[in-house]
XYZ file of N, CA and C in Angstrom:
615
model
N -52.307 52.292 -51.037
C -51.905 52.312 -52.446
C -50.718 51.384 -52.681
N -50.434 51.022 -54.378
C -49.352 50.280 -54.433
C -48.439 51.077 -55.068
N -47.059 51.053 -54.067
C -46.205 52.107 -54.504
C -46.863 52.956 -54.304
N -47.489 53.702 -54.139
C -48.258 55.367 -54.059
C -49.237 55.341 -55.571
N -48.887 54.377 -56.240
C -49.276 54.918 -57.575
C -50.961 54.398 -57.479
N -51.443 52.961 -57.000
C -52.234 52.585 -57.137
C -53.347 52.084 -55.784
N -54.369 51.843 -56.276
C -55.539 51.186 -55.284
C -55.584 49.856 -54.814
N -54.570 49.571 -53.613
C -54.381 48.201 -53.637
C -55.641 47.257 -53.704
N -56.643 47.471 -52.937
C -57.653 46.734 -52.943
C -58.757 46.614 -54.260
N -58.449 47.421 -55.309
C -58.878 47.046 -56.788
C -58.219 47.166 -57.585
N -56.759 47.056 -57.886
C -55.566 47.261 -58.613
C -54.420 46.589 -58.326
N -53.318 46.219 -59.365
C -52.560 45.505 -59.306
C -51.106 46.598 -60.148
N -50.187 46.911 -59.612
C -49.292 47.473 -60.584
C -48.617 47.128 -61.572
N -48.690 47.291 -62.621
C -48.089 46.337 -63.738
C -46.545 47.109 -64.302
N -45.696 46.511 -64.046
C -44.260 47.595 -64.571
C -43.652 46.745 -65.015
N -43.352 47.395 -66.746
C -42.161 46.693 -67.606
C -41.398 47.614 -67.837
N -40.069 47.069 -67.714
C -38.606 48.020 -68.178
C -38.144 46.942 -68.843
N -37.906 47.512 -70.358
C -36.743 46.915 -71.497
C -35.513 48.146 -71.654
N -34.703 47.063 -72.376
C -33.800 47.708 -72.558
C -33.005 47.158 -74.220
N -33.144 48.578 -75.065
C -33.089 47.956 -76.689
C -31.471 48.020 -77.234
N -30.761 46.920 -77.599
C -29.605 46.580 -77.878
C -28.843 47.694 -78.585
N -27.289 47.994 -78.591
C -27.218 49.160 -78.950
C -26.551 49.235 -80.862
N -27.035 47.960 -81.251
C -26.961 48.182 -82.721
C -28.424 47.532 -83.259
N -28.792 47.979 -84.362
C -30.063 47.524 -84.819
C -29.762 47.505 -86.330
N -30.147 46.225 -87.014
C -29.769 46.083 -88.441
C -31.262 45.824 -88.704
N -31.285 46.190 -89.916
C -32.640 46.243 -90.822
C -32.091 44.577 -91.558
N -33.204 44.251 -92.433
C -33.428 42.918 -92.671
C -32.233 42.579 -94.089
N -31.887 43.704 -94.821
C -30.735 44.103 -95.816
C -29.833 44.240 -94.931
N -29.262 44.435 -94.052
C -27.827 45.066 -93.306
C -27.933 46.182 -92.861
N -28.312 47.083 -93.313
C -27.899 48.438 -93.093
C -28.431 48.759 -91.705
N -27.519 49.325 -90.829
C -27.684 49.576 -89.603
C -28.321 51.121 -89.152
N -28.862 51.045 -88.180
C -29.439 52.393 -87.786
C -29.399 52.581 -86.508
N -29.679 53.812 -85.558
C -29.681 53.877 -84.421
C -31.142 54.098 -83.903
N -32.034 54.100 -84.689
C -33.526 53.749 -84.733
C -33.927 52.596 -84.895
N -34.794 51.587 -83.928
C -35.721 50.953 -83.972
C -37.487 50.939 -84.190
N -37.631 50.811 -85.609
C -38.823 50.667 -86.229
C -39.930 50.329 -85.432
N -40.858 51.126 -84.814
C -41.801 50.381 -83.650
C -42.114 48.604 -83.571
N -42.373 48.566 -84.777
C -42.851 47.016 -85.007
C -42.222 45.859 -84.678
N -41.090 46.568 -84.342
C -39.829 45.605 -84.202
C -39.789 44.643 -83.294
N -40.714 45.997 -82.122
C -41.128 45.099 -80.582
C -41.973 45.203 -80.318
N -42.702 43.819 -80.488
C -43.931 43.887 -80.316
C -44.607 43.265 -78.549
N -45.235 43.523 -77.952
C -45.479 42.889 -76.654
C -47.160 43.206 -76.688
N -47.705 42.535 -76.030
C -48.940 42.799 -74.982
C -48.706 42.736 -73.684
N -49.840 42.924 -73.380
C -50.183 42.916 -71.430
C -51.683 42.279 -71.724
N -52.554 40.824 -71.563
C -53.552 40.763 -71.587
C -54.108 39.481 -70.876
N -55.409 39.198 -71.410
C -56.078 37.921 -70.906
C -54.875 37.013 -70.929
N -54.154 35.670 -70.023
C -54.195 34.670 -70.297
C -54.854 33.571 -71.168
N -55.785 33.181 -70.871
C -56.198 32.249 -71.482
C -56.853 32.689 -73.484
N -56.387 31.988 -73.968
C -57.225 32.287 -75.566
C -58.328 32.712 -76.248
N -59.571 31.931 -75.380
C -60.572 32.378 -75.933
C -61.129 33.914 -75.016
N -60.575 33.976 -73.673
C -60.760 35.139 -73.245
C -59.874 36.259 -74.363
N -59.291 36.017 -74.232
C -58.366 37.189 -75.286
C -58.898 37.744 -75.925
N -59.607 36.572 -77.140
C -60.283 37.249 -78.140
C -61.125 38.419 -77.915
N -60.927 39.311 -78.428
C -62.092 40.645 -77.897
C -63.398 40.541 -78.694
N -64.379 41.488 -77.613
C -65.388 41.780 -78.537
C -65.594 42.417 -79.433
N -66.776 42.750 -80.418
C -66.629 43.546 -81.701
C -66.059 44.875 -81.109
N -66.635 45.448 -80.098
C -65.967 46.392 -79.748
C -64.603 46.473 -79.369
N -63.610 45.917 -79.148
C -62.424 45.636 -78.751
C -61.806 45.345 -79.982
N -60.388 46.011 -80.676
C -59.533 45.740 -81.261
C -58.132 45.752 -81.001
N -57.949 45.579 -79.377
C -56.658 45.162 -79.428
C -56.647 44.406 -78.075
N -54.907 44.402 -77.518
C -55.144 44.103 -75.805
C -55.224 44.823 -75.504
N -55.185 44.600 -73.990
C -55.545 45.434 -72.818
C -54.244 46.394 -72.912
N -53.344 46.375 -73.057
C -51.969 47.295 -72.895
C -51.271 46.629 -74.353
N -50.655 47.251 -74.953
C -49.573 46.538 -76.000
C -48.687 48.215 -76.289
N -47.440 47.750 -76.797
C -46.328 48.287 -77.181
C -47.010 49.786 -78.197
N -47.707 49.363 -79.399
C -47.997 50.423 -80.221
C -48.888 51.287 -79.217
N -49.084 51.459 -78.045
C -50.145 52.395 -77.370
C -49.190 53.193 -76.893
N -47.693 53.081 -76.813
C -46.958 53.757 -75.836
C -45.652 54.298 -77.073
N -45.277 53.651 -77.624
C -44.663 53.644 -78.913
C -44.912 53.661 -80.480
N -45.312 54.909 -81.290
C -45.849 54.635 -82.636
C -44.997 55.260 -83.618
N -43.626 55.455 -82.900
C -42.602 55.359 -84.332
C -41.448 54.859 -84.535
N -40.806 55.353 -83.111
C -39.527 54.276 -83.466
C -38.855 54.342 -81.706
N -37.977 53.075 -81.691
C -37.055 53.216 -80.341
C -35.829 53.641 -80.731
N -35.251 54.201 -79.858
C -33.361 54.389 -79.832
C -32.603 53.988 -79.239
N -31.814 53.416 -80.155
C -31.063 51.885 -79.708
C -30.395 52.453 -78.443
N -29.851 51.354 -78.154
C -29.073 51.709 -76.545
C -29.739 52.510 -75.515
N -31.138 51.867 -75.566
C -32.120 52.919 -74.294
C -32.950 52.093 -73.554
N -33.230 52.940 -72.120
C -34.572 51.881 -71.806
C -35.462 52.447 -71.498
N -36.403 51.757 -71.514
C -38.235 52.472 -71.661
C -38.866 51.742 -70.768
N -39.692 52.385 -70.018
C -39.990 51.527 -68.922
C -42.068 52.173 -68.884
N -42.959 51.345 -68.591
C -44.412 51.402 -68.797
C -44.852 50.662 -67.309
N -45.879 51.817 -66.849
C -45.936 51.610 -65.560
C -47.743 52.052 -66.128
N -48.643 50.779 -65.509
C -50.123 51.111 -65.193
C -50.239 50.675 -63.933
N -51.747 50.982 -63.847
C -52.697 50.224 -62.373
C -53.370 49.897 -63.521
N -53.620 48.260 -63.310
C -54.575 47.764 -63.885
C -55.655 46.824 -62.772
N -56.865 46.859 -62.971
C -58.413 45.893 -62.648
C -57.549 44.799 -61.701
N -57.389 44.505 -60.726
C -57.298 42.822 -59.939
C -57.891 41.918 -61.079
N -57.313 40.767 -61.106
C -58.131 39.745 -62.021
C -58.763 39.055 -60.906
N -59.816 38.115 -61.499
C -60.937 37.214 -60.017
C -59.866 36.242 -59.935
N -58.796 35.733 -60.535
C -58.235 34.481 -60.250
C -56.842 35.044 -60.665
N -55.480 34.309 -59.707
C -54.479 34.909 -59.270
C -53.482 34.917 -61.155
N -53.826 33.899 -62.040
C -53.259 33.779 -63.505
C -53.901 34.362 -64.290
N -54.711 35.352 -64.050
C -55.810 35.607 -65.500
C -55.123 36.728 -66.311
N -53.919 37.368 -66.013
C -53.190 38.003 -67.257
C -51.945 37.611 -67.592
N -51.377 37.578 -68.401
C -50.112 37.438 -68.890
C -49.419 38.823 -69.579
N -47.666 38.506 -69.819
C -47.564 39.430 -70.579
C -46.969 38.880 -71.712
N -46.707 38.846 -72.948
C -46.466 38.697 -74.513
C -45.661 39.633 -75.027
N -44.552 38.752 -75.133
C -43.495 39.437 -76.064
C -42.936 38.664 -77.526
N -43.111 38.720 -78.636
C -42.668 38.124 -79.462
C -41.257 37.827 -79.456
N -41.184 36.293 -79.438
C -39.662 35.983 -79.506
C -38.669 36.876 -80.122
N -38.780 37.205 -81.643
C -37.662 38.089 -82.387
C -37.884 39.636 -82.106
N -38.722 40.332 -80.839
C -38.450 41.546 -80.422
C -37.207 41.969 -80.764
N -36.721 43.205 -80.994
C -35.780 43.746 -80.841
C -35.119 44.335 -79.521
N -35.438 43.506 -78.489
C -35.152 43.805 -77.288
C -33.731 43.300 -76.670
N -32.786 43.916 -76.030
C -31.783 43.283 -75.747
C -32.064 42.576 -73.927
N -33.029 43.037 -73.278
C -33.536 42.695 -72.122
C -34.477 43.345 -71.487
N -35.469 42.583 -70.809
C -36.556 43.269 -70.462
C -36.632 42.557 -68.934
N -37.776 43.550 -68.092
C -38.536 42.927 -66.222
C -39.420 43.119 -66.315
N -40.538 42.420 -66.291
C -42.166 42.361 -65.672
C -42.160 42.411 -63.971
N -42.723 43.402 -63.949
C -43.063 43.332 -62.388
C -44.372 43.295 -61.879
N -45.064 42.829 -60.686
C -46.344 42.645 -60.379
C -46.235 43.389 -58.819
N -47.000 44.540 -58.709
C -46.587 45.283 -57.518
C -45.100 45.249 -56.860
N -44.147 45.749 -57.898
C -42.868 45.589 -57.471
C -41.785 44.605 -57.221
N -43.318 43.131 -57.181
C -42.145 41.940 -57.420
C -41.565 41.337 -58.819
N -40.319 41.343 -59.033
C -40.318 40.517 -60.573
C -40.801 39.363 -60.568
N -41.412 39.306 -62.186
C -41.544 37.604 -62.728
C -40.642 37.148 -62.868
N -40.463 35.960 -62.957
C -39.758 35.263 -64.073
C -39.986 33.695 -64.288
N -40.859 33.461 -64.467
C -41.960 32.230 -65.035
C -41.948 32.334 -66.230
N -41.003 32.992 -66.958
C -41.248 33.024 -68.492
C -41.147 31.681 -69.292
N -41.834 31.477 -70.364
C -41.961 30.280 -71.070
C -41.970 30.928 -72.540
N -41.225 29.968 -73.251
C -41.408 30.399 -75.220
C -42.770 29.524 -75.665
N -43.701 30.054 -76.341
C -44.962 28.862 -76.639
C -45.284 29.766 -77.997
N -46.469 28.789 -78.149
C -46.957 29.498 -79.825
C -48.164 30.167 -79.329
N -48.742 31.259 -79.343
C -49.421 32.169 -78.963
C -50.057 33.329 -79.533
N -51.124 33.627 -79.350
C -51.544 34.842 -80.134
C -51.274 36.016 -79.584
N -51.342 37.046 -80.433
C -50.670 38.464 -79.794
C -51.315 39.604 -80.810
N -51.196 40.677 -80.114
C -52.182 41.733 -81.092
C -51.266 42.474 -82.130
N -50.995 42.967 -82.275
C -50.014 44.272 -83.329
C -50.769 44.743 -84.126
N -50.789 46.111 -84.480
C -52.118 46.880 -85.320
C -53.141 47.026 -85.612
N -53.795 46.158 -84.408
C -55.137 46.226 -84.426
C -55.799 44.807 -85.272
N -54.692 44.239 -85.178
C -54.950 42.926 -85.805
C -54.415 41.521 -84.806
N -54.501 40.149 -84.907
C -53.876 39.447 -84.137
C -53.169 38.089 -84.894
N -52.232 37.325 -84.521
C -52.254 36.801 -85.153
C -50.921 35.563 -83.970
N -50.988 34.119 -85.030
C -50.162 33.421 -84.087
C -48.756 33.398 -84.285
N -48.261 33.200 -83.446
C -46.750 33.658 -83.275
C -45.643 33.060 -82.281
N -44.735 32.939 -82.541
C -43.343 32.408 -81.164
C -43.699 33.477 -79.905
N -43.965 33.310 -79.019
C -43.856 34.211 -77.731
C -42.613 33.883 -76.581
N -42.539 34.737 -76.029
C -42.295 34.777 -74.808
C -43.120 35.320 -73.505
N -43.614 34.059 -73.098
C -45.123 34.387 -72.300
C -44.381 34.619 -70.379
N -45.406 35.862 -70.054
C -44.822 36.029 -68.797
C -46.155 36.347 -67.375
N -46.424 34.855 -67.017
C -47.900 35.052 -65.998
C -47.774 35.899 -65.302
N -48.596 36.931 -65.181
C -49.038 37.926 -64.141
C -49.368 37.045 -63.031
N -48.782 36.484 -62.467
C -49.347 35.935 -61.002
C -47.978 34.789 -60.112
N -48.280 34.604 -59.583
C -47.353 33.589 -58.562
C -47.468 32.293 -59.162
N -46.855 31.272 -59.411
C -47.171 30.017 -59.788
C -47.820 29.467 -60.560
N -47.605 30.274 -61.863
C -48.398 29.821 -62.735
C -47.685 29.248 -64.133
N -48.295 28.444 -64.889
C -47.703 27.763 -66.104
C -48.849 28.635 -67.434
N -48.099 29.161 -68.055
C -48.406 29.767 -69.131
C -49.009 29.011 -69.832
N -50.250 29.151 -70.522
C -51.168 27.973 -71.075
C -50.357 28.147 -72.385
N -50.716 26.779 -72.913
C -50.293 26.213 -74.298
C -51.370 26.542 -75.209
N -51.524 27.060 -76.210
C -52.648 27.291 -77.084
C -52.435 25.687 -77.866
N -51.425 25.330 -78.336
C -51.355 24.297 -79.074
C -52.215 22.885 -78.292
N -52.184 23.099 -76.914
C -52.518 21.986 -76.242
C -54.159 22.367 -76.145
N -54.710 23.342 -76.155
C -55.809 23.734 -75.961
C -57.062 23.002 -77.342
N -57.998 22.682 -76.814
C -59.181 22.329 -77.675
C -60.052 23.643 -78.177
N -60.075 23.817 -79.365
C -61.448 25.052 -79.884
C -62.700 24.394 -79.869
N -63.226 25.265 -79.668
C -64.958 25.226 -79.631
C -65.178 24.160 -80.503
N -64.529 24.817 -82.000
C -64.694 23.691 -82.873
C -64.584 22.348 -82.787
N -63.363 22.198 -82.433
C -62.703 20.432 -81.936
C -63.822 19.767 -81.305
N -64.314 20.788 -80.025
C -65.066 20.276 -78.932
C -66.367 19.667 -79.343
N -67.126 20.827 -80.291
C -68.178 20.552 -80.915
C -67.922 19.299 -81.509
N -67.011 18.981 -82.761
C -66.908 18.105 -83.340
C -66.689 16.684 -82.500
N -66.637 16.648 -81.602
C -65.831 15.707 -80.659
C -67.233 15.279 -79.986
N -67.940 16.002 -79.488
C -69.503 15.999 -78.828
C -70.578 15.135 -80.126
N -70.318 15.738 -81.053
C -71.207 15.292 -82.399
C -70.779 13.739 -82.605
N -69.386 13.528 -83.039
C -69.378 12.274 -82.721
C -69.656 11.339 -82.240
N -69.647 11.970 -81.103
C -69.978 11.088 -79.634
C -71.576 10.665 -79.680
N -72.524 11.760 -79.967
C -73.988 11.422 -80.496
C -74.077 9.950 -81.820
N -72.877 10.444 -82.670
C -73.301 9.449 -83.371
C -72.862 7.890 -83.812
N -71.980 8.042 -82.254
C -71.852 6.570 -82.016
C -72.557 6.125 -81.085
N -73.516 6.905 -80.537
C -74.040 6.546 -79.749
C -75.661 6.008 -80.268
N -76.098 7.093 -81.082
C -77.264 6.413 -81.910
C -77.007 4.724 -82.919
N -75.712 5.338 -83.103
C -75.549 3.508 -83.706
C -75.494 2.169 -83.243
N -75.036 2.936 -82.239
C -75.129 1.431 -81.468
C -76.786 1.772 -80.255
N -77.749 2.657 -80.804
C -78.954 2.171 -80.231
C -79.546 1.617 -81.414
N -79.097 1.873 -82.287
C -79.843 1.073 -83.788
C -79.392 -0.177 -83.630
N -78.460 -0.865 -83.797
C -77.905 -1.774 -83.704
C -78.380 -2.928 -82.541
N -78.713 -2.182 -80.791
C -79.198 -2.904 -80.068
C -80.790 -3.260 -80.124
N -81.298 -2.107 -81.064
C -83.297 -1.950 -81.605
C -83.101 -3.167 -82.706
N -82.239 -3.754 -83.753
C -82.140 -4.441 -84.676
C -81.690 -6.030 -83.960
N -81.038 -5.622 -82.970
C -80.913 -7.079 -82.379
C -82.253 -7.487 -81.529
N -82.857 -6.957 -80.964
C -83.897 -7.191 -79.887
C -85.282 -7.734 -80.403
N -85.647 -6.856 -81.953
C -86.435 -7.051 -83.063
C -85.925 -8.933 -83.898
N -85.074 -9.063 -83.813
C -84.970 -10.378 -84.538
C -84.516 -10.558 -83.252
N -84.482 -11.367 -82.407
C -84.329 -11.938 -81.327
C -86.073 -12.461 -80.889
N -86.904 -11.142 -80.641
C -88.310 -11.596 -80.725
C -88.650 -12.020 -81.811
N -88.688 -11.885 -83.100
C -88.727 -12.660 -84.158
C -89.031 -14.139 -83.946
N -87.770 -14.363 -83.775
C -87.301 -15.998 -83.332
C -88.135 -16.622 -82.537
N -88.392 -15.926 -80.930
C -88.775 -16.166 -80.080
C -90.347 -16.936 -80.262
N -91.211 -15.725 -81.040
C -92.485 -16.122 -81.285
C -92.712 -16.969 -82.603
N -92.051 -16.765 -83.408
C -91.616 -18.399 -84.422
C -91.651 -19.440 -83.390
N -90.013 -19.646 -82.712
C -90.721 -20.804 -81.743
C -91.832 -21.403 -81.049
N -92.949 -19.970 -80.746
C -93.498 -20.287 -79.990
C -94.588 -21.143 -81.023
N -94.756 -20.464 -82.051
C -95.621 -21.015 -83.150
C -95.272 -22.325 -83.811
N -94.357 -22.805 -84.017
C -93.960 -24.383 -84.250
C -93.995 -25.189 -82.635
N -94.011 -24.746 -81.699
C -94.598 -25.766 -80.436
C -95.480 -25.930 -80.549
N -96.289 -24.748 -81.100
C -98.043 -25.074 -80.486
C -98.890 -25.631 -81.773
N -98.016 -25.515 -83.180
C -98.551 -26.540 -84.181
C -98.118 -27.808 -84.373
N -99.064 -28.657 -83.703
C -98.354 -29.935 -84.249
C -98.390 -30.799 -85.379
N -99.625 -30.393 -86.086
C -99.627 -30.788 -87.642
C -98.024 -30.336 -88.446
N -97.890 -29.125 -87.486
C -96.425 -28.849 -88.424
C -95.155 -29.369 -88.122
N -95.072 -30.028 -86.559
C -94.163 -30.748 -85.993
C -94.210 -32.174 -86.297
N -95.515 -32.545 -86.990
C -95.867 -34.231 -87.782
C -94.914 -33.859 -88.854
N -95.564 -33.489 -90.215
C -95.290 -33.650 -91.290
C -93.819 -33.128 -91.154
N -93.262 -32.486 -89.878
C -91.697 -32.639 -90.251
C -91.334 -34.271 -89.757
């Protein structure tokens, strides 16, 4: 097991401890010693983008903040979320997601007890209420050596498609183009051949 808690040979331990700053101002001033769940938002999920996206059946990530938290934090505390989650087939295939303006004063990702800290800020999608949407992150690879993918750098289906289609239709143009040259080229050819072999028409010129 890992730590006692989990199945090393089909499981991976996933442990985050934050720790929430000990004043919290609402967006008017007024201060409280409650933090509004929403405040901090995180996942635990796919890396890559289009994996993310879930199926119809799926409306959120794999782990996020509102599953463990659905009303409020108290400032000056720390909260700490411990699963066994699935091995991924490849050593980067989860990340964890924290929205830049969390209300967090510090947080540790750990991967069977070792910390990350590969963290990167990127523009990224992230779940909150059952909805998703893009956002400033603070992205943190579940794995050894890994670079947090860029969504911005990434191509959509769409792009790709569009990019493929193109490509068809420069490619038919210039077979039109080489069918239009080859056609008047023989043209010519058998013209010539027809003013050699008339010579009444090679006289009267």
């Amino acid at each position: 097991t890992v730590n006692g808690l989990c199945d090393e040979q089909t499981q991976d331990l996933f442990d985050l401890q934050l720790r929430t700053p000990e004043e919290f101002k609402f967006w008017d001033g007024r201060s409280s010693d409650k933090i509004p769940y929403d405040n901090i938002t995180w996942n635990f999920d796919y890396s890559d983008d289009e994996t993310r996206v879930p199926p119809i059946s799926r409306s959120d990530a794999l782990l996020s903040a509102s599953q463990y938290i659905s009303t409020a934090y108290k400032t000056g505390s720390s909260y700490r979320t411990i699963e066994c989650i699935p091995k991924s087939k490849g050593n980067c295939d989860y990340s964890f997601n924290m929205t830049a303006d969390s209300a967090v004063e510090s947080y540790a990702v750990k991967k069977n007890g070792v910390q990350l800290v590969n963290t990167q800020g990127v523009e990224g999608l992230i779940w909150k209420n059952h909805d998703s949407f893009m956002t400033k992150l603070l992205m943190t690879p579940f794995g050894q050596s890994c670079s947090p993918p860029n969504p911005s750098k990434r191509l959509s289906v769409g792009a790709i498609a569009g990019i493929v289609i193109a490509c068809l239709l420069v490619l038919c143009l210039l077979l039109c183009v080489i069918t239009m040259c080859l056609k008047r080229s023989r043209r010519e050819e058998q013209q010539n051949q027809r003013d050699e072999e008339d010579p009444l028409r090679e006289t009267l010129l």
